[in-house]
PDB file of C-alpha atoms and ligand atoms in Angstrom:
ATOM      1  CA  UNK A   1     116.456  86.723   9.848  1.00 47.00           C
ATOM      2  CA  UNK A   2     114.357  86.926  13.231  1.00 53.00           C
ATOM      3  CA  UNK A   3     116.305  86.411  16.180  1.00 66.00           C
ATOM      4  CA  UNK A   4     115.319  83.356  18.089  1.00 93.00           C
ATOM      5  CA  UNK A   5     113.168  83.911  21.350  1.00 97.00           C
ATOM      6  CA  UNK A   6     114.639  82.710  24.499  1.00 98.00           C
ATOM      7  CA  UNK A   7     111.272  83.454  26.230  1.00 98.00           C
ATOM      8  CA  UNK A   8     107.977  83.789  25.003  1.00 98.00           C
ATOM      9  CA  UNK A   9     104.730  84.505  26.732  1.00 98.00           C
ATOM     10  CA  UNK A  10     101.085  84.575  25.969  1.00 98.00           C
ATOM     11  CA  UNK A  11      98.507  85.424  27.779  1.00 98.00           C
ATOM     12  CA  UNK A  12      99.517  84.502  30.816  1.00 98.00           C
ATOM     13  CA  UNK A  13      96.913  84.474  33.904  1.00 98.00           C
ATOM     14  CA  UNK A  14      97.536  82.938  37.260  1.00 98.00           C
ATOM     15  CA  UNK A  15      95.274  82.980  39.850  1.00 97.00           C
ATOM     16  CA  UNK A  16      95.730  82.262  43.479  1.00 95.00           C
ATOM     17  CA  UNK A  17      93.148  80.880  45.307  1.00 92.00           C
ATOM     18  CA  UNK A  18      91.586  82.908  48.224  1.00 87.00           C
ATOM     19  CA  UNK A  19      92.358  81.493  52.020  1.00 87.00           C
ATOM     20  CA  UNK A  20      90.638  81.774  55.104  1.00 87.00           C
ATOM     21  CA  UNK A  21      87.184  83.493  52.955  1.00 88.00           C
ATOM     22  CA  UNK A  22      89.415  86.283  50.935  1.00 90.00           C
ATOM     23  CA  UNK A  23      88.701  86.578  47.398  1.00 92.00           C
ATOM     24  CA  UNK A  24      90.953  85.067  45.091  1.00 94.00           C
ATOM     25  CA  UNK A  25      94.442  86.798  43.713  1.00 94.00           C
ATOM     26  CA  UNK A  26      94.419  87.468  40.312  1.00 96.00           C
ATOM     27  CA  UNK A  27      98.567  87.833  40.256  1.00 97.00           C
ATOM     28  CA  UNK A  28      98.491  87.695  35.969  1.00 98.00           C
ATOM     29  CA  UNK A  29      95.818  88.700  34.214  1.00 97.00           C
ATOM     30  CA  UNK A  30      96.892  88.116  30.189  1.00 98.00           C
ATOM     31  CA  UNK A  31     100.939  88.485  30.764  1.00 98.00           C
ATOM     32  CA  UNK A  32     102.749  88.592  27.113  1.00 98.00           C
ATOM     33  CA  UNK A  33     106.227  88.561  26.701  1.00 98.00           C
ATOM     34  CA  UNK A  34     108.771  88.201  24.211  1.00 98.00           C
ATOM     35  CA  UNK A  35     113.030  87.490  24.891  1.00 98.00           C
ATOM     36  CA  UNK A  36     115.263  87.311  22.206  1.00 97.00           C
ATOM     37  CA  UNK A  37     117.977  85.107  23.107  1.00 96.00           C
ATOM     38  CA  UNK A  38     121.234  86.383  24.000  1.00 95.00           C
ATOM     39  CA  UNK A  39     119.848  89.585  25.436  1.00 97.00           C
ATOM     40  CA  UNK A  40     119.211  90.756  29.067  1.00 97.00           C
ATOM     41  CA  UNK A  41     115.314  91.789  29.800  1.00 98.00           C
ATOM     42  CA  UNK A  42     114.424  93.552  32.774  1.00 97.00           C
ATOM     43  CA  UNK A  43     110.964  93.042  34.539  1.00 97.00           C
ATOM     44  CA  UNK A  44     109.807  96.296  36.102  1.00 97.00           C
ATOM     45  CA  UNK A  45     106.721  97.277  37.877  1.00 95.00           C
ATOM     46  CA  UNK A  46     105.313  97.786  41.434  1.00 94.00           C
ATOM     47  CA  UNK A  47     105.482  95.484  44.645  1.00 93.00           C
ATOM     48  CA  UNK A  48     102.450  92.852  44.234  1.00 94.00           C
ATOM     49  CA  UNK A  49     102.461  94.021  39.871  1.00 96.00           C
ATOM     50  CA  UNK A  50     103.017  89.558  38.957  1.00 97.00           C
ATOM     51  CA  UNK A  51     107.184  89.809  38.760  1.00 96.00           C
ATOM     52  CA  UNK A  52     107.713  86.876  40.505  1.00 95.00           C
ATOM     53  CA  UNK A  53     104.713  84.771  39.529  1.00 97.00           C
ATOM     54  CA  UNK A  54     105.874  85.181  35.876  1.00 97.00           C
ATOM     55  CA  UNK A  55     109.539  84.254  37.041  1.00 96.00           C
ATOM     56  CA  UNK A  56     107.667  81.184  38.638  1.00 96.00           C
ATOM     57  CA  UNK A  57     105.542  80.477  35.895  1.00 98.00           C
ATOM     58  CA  UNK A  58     108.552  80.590  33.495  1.00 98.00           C
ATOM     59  CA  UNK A  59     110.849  78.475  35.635  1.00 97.00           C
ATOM     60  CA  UNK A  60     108.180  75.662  36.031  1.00 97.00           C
ATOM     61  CA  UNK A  61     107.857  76.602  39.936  1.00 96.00           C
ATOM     62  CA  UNK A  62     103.846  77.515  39.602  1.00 97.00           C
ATOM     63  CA  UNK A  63     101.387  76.383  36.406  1.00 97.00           C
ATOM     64  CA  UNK A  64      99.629  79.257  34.631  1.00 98.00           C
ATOM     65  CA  UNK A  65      96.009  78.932  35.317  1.00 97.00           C
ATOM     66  CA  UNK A  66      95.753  80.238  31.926  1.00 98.00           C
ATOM     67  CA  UNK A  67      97.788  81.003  28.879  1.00 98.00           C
ATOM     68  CA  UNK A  68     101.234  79.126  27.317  1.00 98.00           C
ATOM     69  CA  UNK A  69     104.712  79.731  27.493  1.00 98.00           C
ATOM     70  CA  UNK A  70     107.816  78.823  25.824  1.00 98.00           C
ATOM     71  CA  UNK A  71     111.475  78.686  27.434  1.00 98.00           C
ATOM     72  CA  UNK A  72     114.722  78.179  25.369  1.00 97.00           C
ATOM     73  CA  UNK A  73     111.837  76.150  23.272  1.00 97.00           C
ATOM     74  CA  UNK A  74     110.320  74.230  25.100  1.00 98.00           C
ATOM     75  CA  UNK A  75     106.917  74.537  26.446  1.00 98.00           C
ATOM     76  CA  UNK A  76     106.518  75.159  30.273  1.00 98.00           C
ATOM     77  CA  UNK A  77     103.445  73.492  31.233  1.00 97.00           C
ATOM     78  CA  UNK A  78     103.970  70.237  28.316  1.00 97.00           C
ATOM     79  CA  UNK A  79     108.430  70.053  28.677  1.00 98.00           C
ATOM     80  CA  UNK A  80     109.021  71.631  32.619  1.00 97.00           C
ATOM     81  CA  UNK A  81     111.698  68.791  32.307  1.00 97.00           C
ATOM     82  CA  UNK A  82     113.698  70.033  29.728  1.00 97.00           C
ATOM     83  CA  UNK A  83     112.708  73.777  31.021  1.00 98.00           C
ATOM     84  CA  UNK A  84     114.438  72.844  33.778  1.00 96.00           C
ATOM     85  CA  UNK A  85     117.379  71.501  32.535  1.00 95.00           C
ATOM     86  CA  UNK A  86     117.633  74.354  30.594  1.00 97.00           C
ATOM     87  CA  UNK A  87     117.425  77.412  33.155  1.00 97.00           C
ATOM     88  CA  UNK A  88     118.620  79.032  35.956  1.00 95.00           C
ATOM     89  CA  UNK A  89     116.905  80.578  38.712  1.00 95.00           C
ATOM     90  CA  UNK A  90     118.152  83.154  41.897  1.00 95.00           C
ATOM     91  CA  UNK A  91     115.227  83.653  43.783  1.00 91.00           C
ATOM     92  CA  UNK A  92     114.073  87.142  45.249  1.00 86.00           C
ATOM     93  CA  UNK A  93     115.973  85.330  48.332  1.00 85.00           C
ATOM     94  CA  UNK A  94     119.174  83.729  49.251  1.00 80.00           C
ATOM     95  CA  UNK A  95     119.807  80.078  48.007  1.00 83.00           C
ATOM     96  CA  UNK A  96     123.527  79.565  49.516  1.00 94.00           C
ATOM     97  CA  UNK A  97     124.250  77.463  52.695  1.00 96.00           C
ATOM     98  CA  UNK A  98     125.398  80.462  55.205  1.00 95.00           C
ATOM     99  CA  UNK A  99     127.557  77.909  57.357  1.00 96.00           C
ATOM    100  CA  UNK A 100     129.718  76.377  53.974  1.00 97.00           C
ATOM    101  CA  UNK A 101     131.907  78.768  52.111  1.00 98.00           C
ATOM    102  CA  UNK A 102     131.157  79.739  48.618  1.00 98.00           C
ATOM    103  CA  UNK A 103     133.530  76.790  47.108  1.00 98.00           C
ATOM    104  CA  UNK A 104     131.604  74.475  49.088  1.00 98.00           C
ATOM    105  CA  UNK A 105     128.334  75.958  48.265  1.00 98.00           C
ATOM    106  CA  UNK A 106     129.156  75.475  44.385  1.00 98.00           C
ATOM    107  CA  UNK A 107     131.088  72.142  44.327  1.00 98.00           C
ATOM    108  CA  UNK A 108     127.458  71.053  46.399  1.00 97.00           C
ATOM    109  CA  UNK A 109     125.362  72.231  44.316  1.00 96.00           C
ATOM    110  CA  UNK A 110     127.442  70.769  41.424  1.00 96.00           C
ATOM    111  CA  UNK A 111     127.430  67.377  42.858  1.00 97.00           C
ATOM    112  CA  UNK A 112     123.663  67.074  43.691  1.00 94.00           C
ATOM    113  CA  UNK A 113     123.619  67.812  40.042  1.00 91.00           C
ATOM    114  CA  UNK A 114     125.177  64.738  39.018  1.00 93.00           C
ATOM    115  CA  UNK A 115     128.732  65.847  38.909  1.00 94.00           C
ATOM    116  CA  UNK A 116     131.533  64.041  39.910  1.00 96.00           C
ATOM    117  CA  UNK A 117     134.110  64.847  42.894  1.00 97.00           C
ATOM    118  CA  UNK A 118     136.638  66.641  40.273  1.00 97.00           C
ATOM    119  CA  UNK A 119     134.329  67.845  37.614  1.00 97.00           C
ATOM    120  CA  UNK A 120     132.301  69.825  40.530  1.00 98.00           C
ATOM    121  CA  UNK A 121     135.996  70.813  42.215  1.00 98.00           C
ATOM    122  CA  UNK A 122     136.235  72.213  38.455  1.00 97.00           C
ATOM    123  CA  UNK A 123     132.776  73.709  37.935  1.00 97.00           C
ATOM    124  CA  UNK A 124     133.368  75.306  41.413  1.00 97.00           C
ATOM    125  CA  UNK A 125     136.611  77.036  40.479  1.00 97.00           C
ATOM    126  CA  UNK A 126     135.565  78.310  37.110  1.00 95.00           C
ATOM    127  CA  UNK A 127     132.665  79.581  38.798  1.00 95.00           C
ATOM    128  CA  UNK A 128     134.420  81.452  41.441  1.00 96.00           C
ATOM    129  CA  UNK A 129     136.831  82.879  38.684  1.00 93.00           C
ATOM    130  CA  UNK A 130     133.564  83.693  36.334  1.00 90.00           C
ATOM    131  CA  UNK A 131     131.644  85.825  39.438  1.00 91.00           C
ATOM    132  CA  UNK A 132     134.803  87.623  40.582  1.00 89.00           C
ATOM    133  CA  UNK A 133     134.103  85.590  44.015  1.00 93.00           C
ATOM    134  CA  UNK A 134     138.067  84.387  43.804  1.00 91.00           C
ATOM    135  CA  UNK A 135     139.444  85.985  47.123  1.00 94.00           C
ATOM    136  CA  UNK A 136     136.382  85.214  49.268  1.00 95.00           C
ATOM    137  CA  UNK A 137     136.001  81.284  48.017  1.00 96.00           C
ATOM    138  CA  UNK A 138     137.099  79.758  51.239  1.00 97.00           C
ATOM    139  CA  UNK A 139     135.579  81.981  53.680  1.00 97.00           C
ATOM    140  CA  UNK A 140     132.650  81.432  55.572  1.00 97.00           C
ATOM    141  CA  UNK A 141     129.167  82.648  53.331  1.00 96.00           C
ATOM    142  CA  UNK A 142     127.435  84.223  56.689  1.00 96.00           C
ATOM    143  CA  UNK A 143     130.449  86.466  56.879  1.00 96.00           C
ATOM    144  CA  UNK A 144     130.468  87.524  53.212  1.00 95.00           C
ATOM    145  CA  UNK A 145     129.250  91.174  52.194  1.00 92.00           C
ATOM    146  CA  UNK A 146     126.134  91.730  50.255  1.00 90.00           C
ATOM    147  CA  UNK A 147     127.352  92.065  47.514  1.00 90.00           C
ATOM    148  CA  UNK A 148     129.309  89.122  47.417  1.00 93.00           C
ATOM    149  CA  UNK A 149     126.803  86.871  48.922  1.00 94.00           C
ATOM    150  CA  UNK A 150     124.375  87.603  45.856  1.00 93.00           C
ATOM    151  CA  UNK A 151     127.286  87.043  43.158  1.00 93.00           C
ATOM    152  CA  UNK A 152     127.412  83.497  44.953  1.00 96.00           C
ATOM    153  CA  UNK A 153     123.787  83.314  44.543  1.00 96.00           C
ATOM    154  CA  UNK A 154     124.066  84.096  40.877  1.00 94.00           C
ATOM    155  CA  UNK A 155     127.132  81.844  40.633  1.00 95.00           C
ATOM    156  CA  UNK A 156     124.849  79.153  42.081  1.00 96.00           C
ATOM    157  CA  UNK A 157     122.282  79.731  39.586  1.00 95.00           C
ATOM    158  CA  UNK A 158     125.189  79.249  36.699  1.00 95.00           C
ATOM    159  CA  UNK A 159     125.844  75.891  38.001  1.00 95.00           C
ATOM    160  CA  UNK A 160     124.104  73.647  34.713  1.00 92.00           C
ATOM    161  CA  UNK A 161     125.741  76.278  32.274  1.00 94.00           C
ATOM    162  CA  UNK A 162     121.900  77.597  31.712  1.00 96.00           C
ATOM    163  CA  UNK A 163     121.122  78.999  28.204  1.00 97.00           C
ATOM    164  CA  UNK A 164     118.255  81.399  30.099  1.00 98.00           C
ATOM    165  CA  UNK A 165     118.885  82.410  33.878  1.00 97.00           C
ATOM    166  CA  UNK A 166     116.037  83.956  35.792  1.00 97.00           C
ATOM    167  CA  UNK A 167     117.396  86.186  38.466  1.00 96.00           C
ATOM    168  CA  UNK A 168     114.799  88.005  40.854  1.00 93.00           C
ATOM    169  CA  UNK A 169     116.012  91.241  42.495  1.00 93.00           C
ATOM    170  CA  UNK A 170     119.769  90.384  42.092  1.00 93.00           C
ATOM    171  CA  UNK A 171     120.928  93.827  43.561  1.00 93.00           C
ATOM    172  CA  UNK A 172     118.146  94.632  46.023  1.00 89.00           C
ATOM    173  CA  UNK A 173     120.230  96.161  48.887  1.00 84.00           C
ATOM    174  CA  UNK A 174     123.581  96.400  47.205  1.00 88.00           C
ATOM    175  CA  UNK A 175     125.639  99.584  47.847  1.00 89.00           C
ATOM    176  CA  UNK A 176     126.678 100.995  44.378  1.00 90.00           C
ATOM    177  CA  UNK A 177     129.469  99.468  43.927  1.00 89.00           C
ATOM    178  CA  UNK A 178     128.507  96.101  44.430  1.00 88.00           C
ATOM    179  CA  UNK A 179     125.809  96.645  42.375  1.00 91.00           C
ATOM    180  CA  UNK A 180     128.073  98.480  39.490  1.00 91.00           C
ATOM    181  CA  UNK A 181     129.831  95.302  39.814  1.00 89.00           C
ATOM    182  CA  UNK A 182     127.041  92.942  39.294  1.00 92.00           C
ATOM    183  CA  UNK A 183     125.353  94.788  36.642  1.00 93.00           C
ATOM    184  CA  UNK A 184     129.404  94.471  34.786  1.00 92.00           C
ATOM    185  CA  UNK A 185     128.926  90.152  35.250  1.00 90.00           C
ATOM    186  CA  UNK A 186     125.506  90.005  33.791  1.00 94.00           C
ATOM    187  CA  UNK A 187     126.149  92.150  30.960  1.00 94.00           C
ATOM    188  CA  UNK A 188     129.290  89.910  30.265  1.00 92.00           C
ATOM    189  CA  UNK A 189     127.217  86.582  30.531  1.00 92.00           C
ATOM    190  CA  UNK A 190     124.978  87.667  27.408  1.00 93.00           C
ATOM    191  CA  UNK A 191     127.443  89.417  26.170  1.00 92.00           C
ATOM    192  CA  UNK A 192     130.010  86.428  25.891  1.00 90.00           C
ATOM    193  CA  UNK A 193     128.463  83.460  27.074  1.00 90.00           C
ATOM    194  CA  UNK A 194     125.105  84.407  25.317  1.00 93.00           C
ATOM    195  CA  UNK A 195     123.023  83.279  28.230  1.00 96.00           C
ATOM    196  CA  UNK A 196     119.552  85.022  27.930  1.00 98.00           C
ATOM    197  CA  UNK A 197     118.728  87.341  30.973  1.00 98.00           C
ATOM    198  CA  UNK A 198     115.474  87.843  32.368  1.00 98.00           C
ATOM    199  CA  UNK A 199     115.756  89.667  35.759  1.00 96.00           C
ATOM    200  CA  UNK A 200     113.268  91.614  37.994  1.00 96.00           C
ATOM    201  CA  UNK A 201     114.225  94.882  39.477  1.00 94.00           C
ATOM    202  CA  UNK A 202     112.949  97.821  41.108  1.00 93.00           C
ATOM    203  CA  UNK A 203     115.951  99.448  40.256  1.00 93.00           C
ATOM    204  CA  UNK A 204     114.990 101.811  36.895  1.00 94.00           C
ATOM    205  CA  UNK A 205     118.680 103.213  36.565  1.00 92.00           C
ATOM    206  CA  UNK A 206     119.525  99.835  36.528  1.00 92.00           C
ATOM    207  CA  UNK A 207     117.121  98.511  33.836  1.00 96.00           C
ATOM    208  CA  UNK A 208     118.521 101.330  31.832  1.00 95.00           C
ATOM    209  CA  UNK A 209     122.283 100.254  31.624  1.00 93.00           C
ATOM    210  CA  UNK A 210     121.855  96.797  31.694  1.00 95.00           C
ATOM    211  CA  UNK A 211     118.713  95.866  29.932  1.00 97.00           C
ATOM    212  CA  UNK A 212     118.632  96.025  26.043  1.00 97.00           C
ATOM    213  CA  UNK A 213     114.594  95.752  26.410  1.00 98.00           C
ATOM    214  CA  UNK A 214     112.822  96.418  29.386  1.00 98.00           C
ATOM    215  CA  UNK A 215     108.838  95.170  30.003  1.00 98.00           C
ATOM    216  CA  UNK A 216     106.638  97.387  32.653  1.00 97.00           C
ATOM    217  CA  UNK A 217     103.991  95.305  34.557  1.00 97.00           C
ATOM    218  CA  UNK A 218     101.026  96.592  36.665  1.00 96.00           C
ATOM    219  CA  UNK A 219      98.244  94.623  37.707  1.00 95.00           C
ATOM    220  CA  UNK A 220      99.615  91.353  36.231  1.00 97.00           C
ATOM    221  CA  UNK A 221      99.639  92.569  32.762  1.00 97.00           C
ATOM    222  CA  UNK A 222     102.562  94.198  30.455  1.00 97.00           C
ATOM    223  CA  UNK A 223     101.754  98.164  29.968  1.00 96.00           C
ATOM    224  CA  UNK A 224     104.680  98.988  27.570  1.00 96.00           C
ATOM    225  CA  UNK A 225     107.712  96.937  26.608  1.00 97.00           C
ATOM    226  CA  UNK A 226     110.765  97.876  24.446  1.00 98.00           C
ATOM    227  CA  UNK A 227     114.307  99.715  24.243  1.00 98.00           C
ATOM    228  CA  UNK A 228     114.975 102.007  27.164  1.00 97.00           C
ATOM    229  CA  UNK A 229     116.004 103.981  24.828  1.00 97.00           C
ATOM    230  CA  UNK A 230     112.829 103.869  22.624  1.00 97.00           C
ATOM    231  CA  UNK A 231     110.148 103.611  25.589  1.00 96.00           C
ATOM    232  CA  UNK A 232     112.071 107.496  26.316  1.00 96.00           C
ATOM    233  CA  UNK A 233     111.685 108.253  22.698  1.00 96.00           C
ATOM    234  CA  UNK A 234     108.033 107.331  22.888  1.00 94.00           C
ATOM    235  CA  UNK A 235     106.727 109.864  25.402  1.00 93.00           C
ATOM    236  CA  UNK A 236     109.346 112.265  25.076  1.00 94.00           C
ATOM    237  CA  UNK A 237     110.730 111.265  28.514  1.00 93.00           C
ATOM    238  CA  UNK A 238     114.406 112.338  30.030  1.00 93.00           C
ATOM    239  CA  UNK A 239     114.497 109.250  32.648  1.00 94.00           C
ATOM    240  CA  UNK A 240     113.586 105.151  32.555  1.00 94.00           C
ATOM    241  CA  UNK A 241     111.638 106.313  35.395  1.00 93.00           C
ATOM    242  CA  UNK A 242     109.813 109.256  34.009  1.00 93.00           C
ATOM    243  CA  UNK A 243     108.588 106.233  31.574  1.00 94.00           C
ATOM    244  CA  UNK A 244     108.071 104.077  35.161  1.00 94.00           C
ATOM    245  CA  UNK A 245     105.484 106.613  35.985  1.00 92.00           C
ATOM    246  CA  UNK A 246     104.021 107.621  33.113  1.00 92.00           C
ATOM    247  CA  UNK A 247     102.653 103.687  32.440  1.00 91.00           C
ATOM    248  CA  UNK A 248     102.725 102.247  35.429  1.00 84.00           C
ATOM    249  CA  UNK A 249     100.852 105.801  37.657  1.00 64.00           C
ATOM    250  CA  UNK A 250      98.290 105.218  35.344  1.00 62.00           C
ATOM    251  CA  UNK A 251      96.285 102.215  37.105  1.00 52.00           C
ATOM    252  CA  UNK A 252      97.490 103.535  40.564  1.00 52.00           C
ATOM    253  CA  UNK A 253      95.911 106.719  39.565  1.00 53.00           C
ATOM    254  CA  UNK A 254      92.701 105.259  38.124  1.00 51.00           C
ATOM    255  CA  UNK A 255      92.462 102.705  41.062  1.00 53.00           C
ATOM    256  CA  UNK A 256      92.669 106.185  43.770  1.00 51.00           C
ATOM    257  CA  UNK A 257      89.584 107.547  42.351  1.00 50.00           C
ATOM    258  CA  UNK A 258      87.929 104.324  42.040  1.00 50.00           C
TER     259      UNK A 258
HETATM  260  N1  ATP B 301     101.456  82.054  46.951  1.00 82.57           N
HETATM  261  C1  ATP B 301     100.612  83.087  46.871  1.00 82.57           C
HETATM  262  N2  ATP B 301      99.340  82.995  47.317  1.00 82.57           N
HETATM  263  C2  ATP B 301      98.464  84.029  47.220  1.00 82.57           C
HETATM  264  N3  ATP B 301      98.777  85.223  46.652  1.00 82.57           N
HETATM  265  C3  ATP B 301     100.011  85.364  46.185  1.00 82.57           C
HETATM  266  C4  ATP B 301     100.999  84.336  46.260  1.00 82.57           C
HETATM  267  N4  ATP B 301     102.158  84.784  45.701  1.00 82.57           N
HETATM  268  C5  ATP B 301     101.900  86.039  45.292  1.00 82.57           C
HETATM  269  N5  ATP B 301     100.629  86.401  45.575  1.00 82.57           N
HETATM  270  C6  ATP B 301      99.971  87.688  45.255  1.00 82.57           C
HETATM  271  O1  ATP B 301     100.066  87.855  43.845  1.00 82.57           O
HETATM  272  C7  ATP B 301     100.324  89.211  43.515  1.00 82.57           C
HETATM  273  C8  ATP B 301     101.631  89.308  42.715  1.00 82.57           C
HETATM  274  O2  ATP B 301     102.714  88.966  43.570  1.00 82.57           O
HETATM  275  P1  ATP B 301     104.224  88.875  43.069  1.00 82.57           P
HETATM  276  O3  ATP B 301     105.015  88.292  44.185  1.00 82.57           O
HETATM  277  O4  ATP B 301     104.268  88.188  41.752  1.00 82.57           O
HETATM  278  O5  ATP B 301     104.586  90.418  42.867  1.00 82.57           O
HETATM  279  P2  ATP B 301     105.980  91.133  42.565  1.00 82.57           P
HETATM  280  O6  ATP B 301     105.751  91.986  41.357  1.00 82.57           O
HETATM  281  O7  ATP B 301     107.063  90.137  42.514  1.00 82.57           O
HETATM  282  O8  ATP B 301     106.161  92.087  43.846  1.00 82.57           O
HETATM  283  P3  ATP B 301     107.485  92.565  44.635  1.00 82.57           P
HETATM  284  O9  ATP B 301     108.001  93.743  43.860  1.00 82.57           O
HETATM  285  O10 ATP B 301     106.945  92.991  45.973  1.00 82.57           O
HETATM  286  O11 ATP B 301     108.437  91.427  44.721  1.00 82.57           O
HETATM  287  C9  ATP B 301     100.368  89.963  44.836  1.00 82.57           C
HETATM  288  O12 ATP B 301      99.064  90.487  45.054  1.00 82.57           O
HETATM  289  C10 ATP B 301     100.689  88.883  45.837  1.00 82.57           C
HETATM  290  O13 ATP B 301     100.189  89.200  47.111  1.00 82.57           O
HETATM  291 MG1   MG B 302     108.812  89.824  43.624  1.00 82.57          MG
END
């Protein structure tokens, strides 16, 4: 049987309009992708290549000038309700309150979701046990590590017990073992919670633990998608980032001699 898709994609353009007499931004230009559910995807490609107008797109944040899209069902552009209610999003930046502690940064959160005073007190603590966040709960966020203050952004993002979460950049500036420990609490949310993953990184050793299929995007479009291990397989490649190169040189290379 076909495995259900917890995000699909197609054709997806976006264009931003240009200010102050610049040309316009063509940020997608025909975007496909496919996420089965349960799995964790990772979103590669250069600075300015469309990652985070796709997250946007997905997570209802921007309309597609162009194309349709489906998350956990539901159409993005037609259902952005029931998107909504259905996701999670960590944006490329920080979402937590830097002057509340993490426990008071999740029961919040909780409660502007509709929760009552216990249920948040109890969403809080089970997610401050789920995100390993237990010891720093009641200290002040601004004086968190890295590390930790991103695991309280993800935490944050696990608030409505999402079926897909969208996290952008979740270890940018993480020492390794921060991010060694971050890449161990996403795998564990597919793996036992079966939330579907779809997270941007610039990180290629990353993508290859933690992603079971990776998609490469240059210029707003997807130039190869698949296993790690098969995108190696294809070209013959020792590295994830010997693949990088190999797809996503090509339109820096053609646009040098241009
Ligand atoms: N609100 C906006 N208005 C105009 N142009 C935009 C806007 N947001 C993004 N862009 C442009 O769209 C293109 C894609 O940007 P996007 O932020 O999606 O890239 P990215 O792959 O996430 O890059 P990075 O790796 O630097 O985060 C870039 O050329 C960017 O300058
Ligand atoms: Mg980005």
């Amino acid at each position: 049987m076909p495995s259900t898709l917890a995000v699909e994609a197609h054709g997806l353009v976006k264009t931003y309009p240009g200010r102050r007499g610049r040309p316009p931004v063509q940020a997608l230009d025909g975007l496909d992708l496919a996420v089965p559910a349960g799995t964790v995807h990772g979103l590669l490609g250069p600075n300015g290549a469309g990652k985070t107008t796709t997250t946007k797109v997905l997570t209802t944040l921007s309309a597609a000038t162009a194309g349709t899209a489906k998350v956990a069902g539901h159409d993005v552009s037609r259902d952005a309700d029931a998107v909504r209610r259905a996701i999670g999003y960590v944006s490329q930046g920080t979402g937590a309150d830097p002057l509340l502690t993490p426990r008071e940064n999740l029961v919040m959160a909780a409660r502007l979701r509709g929760a009552g005073r216990a249920a948040a007190d109890e969403r809080a603590r089970e997610l401050l046990a789920r995100m390993g966040l237990h010891d720093e709960a009641g200290r002040r966020t601004s004086t968190l590590s890295g590390g930790t203050r991103r695991k309280l952004d993800v935490a944050l993002g696990l608030v409505d017990a999402p079926r897909v979460l969208f996290l952008d950049e979740p270890t940018t500036g993480l020492d390794p073992e921060a991010r060694a420990s971050m890449w161990q609490e996403i795998r564990s949310l597919a793996a036992d919670d079966e939330v579907t993953v779809l997270l941007t990184t610039h990180y290629l050793e990353e993508a290859d633990r933690l992603a079971d299929a990776v998609s490469i995007v240059d210029h707003g479009r997807v130039v190869a998608t698949g296993s790690p291990v098969a995108l190696k397989a294809d070209i013959g490649a020792a590295s994830l980032e010997d693949v990088y190169l190999h797809h996503a040189g090509r339109a820096w290379d053609a646009e040098a001699i241009r």
